[in-house]
XYZ file of C-alpha atoms in Angstrom:
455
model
C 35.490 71.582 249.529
C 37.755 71.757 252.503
C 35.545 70.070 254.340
C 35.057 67.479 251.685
C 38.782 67.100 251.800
C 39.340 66.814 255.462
C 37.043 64.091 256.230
C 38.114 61.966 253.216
C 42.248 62.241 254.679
C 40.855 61.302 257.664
C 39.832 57.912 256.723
C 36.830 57.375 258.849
C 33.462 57.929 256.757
C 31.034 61.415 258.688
C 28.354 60.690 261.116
C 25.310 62.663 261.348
C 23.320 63.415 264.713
C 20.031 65.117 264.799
C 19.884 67.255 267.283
C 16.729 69.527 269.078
C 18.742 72.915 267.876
C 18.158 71.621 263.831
C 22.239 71.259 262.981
C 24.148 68.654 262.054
C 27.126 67.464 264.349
C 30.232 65.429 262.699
C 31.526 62.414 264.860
C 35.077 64.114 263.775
C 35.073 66.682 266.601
C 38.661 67.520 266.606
C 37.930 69.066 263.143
C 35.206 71.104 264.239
C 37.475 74.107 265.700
C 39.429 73.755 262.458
C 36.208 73.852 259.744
C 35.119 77.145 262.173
C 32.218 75.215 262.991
C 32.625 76.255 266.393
C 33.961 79.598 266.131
C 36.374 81.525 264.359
C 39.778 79.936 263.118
C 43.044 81.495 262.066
C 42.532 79.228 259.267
C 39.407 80.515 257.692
C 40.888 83.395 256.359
C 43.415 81.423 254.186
C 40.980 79.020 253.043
C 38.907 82.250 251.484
C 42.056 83.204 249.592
C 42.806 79.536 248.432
C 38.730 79.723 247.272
C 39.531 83.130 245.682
C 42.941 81.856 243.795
C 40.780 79.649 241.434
C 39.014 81.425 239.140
C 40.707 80.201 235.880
C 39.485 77.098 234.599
C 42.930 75.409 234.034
C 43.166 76.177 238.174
C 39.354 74.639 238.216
C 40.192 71.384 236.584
C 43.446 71.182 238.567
C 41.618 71.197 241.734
C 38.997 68.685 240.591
C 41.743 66.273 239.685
C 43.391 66.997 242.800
C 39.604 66.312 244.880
C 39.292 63.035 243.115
C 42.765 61.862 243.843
C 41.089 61.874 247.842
C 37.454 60.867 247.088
C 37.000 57.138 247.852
C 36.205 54.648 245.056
C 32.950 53.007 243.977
C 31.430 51.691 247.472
C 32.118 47.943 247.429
C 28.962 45.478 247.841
C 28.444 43.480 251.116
C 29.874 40.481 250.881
C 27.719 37.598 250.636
C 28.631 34.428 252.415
C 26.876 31.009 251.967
C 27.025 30.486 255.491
C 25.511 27.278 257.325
C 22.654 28.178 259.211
C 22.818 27.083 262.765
C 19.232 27.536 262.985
C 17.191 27.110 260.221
C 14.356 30.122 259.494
C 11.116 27.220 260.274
C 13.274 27.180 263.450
C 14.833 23.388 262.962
C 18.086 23.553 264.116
C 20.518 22.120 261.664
C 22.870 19.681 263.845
C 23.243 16.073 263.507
C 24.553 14.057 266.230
C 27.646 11.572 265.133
C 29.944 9.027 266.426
C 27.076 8.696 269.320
C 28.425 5.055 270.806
C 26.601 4.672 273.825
C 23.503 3.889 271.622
C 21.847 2.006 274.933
C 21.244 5.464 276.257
C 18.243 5.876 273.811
C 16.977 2.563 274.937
C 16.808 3.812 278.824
C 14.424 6.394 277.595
C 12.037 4.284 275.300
C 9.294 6.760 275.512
C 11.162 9.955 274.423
C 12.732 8.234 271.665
C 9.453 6.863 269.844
C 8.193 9.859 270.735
C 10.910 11.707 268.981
C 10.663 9.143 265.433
C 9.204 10.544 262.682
C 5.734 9.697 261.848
C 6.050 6.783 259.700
C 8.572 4.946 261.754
C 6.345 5.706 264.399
C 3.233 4.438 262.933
C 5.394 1.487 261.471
C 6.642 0.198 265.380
C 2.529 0.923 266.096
C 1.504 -1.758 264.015
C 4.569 -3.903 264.615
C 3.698 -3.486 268.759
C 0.649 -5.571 268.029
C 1.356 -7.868 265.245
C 4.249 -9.249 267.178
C 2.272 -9.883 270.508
C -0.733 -11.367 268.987
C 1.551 -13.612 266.829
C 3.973 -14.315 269.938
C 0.718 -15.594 272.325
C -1.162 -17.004 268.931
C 1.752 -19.348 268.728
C 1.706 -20.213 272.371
C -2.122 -20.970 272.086
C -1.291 -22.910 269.249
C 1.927 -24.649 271.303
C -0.429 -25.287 274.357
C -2.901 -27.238 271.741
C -0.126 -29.181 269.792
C 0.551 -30.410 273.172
C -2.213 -31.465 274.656
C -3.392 -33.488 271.665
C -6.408 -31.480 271.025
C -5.304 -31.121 267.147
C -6.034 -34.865 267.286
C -8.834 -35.044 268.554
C -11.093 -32.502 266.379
C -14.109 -35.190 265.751
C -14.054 -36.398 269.245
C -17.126 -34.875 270.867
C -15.872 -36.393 274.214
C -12.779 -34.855 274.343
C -12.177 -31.803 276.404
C -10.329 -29.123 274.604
C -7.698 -26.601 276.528
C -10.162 -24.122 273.747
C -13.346 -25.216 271.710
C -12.918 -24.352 267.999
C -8.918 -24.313 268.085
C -8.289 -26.345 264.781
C -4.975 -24.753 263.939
C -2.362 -21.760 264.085
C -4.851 -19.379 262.597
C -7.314 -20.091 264.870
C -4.809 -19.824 267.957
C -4.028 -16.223 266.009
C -7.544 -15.128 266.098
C -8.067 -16.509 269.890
C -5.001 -14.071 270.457
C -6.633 -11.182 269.015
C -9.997 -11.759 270.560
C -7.978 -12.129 274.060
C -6.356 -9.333 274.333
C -8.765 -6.682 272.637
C -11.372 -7.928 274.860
C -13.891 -8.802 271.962
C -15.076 -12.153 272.764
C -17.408 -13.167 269.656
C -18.124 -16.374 271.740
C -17.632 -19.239 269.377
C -13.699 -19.963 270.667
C -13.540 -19.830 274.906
C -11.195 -21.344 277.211
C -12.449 -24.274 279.316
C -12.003 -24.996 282.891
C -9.553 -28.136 282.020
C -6.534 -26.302 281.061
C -4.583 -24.553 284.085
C -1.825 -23.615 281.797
C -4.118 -22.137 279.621
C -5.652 -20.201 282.413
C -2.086 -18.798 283.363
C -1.582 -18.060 279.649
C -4.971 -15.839 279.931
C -3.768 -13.865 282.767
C -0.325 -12.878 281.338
C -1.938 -11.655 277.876
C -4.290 -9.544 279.370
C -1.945 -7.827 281.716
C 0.640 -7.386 279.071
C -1.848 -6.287 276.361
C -3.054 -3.783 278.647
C 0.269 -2.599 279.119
C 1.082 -2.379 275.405
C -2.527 -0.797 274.965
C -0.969 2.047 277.594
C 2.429 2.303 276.341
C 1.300 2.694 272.402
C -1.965 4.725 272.907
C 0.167 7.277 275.074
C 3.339 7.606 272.618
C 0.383 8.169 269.624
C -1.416 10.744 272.038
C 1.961 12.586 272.944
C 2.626 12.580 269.180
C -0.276 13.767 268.227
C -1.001 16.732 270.766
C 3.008 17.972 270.475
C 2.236 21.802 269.897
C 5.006 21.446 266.878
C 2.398 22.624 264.797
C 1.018 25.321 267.234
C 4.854 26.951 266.384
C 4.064 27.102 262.861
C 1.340 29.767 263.162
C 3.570 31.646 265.086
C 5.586 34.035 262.456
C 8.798 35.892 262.567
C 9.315 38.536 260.576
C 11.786 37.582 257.594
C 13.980 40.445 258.055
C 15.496 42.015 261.308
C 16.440 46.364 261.166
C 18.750 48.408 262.807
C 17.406 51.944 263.228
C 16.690 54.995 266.239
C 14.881 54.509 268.632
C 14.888 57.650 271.353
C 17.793 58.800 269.961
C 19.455 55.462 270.458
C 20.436 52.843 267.928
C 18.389 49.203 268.041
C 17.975 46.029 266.612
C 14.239 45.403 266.432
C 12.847 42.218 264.799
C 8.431 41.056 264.468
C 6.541 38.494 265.952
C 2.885 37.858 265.464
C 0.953 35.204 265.731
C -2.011 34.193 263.279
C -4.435 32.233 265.675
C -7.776 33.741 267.730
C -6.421 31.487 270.437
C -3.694 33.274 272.106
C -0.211 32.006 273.734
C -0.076 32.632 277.232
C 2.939 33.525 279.216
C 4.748 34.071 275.908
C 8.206 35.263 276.624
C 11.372 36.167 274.091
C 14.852 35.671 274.234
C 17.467 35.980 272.141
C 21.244 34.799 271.493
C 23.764 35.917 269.345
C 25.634 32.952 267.702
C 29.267 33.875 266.709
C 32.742 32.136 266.785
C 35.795 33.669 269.053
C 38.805 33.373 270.626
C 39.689 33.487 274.130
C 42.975 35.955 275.052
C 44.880 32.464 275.664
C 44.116 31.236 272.184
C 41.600 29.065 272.643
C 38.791 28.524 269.745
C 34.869 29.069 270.913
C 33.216 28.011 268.050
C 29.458 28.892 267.731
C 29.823 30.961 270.706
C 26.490 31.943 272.647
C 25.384 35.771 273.829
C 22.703 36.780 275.398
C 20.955 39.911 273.344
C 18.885 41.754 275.968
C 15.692 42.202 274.822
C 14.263 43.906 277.980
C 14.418 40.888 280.490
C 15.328 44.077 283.367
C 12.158 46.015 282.437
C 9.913 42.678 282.097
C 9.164 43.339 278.210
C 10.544 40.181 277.400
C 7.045 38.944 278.417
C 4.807 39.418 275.695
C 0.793 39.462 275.519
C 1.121 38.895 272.135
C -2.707 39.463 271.035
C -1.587 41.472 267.878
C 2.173 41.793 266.207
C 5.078 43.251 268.421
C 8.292 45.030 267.320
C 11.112 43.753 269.586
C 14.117 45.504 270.287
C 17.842 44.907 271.490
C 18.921 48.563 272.545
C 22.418 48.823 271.825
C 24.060 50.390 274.252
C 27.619 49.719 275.957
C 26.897 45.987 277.090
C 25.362 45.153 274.146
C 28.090 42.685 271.729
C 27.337 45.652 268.931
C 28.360 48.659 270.933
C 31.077 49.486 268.687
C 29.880 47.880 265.181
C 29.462 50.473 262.270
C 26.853 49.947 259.776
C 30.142 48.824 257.703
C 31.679 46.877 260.502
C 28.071 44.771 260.618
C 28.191 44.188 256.881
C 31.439 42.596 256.931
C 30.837 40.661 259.984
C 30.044 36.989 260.288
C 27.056 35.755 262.836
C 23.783 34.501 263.758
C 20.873 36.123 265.782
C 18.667 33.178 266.988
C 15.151 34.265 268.338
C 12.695 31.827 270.955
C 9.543 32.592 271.013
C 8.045 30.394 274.152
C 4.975 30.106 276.105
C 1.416 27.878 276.761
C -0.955 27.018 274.371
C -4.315 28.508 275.488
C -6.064 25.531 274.215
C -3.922 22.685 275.645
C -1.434 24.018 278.533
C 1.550 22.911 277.020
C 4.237 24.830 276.296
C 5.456 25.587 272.956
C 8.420 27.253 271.492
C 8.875 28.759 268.483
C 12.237 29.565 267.084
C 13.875 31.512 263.786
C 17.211 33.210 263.090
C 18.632 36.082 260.952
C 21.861 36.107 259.465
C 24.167 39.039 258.382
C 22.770 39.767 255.243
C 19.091 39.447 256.769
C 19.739 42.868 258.667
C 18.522 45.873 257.247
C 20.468 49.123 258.054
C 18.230 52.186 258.118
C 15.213 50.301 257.993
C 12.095 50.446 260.061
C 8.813 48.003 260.049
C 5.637 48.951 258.523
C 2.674 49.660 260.647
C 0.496 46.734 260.704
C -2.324 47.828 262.796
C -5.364 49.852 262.067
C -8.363 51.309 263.848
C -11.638 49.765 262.199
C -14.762 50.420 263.530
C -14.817 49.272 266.959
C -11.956 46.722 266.335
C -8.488 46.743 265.716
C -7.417 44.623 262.119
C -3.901 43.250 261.527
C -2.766 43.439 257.776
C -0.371 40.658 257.973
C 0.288 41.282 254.011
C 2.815 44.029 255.287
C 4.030 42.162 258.068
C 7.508 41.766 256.903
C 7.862 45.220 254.818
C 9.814 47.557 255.845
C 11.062 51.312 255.016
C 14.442 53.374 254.904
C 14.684 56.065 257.621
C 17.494 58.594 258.281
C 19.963 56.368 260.458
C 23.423 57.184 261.658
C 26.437 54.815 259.666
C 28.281 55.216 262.439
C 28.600 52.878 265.503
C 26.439 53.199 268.941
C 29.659 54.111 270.835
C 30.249 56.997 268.279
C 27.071 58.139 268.042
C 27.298 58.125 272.159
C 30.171 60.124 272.177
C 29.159 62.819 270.070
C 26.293 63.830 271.696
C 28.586 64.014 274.723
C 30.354 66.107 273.267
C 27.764 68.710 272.015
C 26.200 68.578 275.558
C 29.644 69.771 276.554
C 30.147 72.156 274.263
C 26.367 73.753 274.351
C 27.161 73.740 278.430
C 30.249 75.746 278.255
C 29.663 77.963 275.604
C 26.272 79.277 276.303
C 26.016 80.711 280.196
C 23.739 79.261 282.177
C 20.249 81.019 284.142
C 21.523 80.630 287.388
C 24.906 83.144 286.119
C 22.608 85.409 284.419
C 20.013 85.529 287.297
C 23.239 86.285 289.713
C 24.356 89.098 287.240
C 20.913 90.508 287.222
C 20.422 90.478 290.935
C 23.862 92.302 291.284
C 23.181 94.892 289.048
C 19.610 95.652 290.578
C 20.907 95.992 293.910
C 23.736 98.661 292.753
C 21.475 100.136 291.187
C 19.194 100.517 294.239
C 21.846 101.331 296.267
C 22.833 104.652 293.937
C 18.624 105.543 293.768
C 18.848 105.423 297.789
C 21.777 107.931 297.976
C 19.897 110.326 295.390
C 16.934 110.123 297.311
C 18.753 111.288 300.654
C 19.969 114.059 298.883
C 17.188 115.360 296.967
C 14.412 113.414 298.313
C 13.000 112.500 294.926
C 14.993 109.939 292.265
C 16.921 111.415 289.650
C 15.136 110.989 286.121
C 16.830 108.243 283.717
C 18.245 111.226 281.513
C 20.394 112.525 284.774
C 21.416 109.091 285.022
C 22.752 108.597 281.804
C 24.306 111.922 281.469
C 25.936 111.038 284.734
């Protein structure tokens, strides 16, 4: 009960390490000398009296009254935030760009930007490509015969045409269409009267090969983005915090859900949280790196079955000093990049998701996914995102550092070490070799061990 008490005055909730020796150590060292968890205490003696004074039960319900004025209330629930995601969980990120004036900038880079339209705009400026250019040299055909007179002369089997068979605009359409696909049916050709048709020729088949370039490449860009490759790659919907060696981690799950692997797949990830600068300035959306191993290489995955990553949190990690309340009531992002090449194609892809404050688990670790079949391995992907509760410390990484400093230092002073006791041995056998010698010179035999002792 005196324990109870002590911990609750001091305000800060107990920490628990595990330890090789099978004890449990309190965060709150300077109480240990007082609780006579590390040897006796002067005050021991009064807290057996104080346990001995109540043995009435108006003394009994005093003392409960008197406990619950100090025990804490009912634990209050996370809160939960409707915050905007900065990245969405399909890995879209959610930001519009506004107020964009220099709108000429998008023209510079035609490509990129029908590359970037969605599909049906796309397929609409497709069609529109060609519609306009066989309409725009259809009417020139057309212009070319209006002005030559050969509209007029239709009957006149005498009269050389700038094209046979041209009796109007639709015609001139179909001529267009037949000129620059290259399909020639034969029964409308060009004659060797018309220069200016001959020019015309020669400009529609350069520029219709360049519009055949410029349309079939933006289609075959579209088509063969590896988007879609980033949709079989999965993150797990949940991220943990839990030990790992004795030291606390963030861990999150990739897999992917194709035969055909991603090569030179690497992970990154970025903490996403507003702050503010000593001089007052306002960083919102601020970006962190989160190590996830980029000094050791395991940031480079061969990811051939479903990997746990993990952020070790350790002093220059951005949670070194969050507590598993401090993380509840704190307000960020985690964004994760999954990148690499797609085995199939070469190109790189990138795959993206995000977790949010309520999306990590405390005390949690993942489920094993992976079992031994006969001669193969099998990935249960219905467990994929499951996880369990393990015994996990509340308190922060810093904390939890501490205190096993501190029982290292207390296990190193309080318990002598080999070397001392191999010293103390040593001494002892040689004064007692020294006192065996001087018997001997005197006797010339040792003295038996009950001489010695009655000595």
């Amino acid at each position: 009960m005196l324990l109870l008490r002590l911990l609750l005055v001091s305000g800060s909730p107990p920490c628990y390490l595990p330890s090789t020796q099978g004890f449990l150590l309190y965060c709150y060292w300077p109480w240990m000398p007082h609780l006579g968890l590390l040897g006796e205490s002067p005050s021991r003696p009064r807290a057996a009296a104080a346990a001995r004074a109540v043995t009435s039960p108006a003394a009994a319900a005093a003392m409960a009254q008197e406990n619950a004025a100090f025990s804490p209330g009912p634990e209050e629930p996370p809160r939960r935030r409707g915050r905007q995601r900065y990245v969405e969980k399909d890995g879209r990120c959610n930001v519009q760009q506004g107020n964009v004036r220099e709108t000429y900038r998008y023209l510079t880079d035609l490509f990129t930007t029908l590359v970037d339209l969605q599909w049906r705009l796309s397929l609409l400026f497709f069609v529109l490509a060609y519609a306009l250019t066989w309409l725009f040299f259809g009417a020139i055909w057309w212009l070319i015969a209006y002005g030559r007179g050969d509209l007029e002369h239709l009957e006149d089997t005498a009269w050389t045409p700038c094209v046979n068979n041209l009796n109007g605009f639709v015609a001139a359409f179909l001529f267009s269409i037949e000129t620059e696909t290259t399909i020639g049916y034969g029964h409308r050709v060009i004659t060797d009267q018309c220069p200016e048709g001959i020019v015309l020729l020669l400009l529609q088949a350069i520029l219709g090969s360049m519009v055949n370039a410029f349309m079939v490449g933006c289609m075959f860009v579209k088509i063969s983005q590896p988007n879609k490759r980033a949709a079989t790659l999965v993150f797990s919907s949940h991220a943990v915090v839990s030990l790992r060696d004795g030291r606390l981690c963030l861990m999150f799950r990739v897999g992917d859900l194709r035969s055909s692997h991603i090569v030179e797949a690497s992970i990154r990830a970025k903490l996403i949280r507003s702050r503010q600068t000593l001089e007052g300035e306002f960083i919102p959306l601020h970006q962190t790196d989160l190590s996830v191993g980029f000094d050791t290489g395991d940031d480079r995955l061969f990811l051939v079955s479903p990997l746990v990553i993990s952020h070790e949190i350790d002093a220059a990690s951005p949670f070194w000093e969050a507590s598993r309340r401090a993380l509840e009531r704190d307000d960020f992002e985690i964004v994760v990049i999954l990148e690499g090449m797609v085995e199939a194609t070469g190109m790189t892809c990138q795959a993206r998701s995000s977790y949010l404050v309520d999306e990590v688990l405390w005390g949690h670790r993942f489920t094993s996914v992976l079992t031994l079949e006969d001669g193969f391995y099998e990935v249960d992907y219905a467990s994929f995102h499951q996880t369990f509760e393990v015994p996990t410390p509340s308190c922060s990484a810093r904390e939890l550092a501490e205190a096993a400093a501190r029982l290292d230092a207390h296990l190193y002073w309080s318990i002598p070490s080999r070397l001392d006791e191999k010293v103390e041995e040593e001494g002892a056998g040689e004064g007692a070799g020294e006192g065996a010698g001087a018997d001997k010179e005197q006797n010339g035999c040792l003295p038996p061990p009950e001489s010695e002792s009655k000595v």
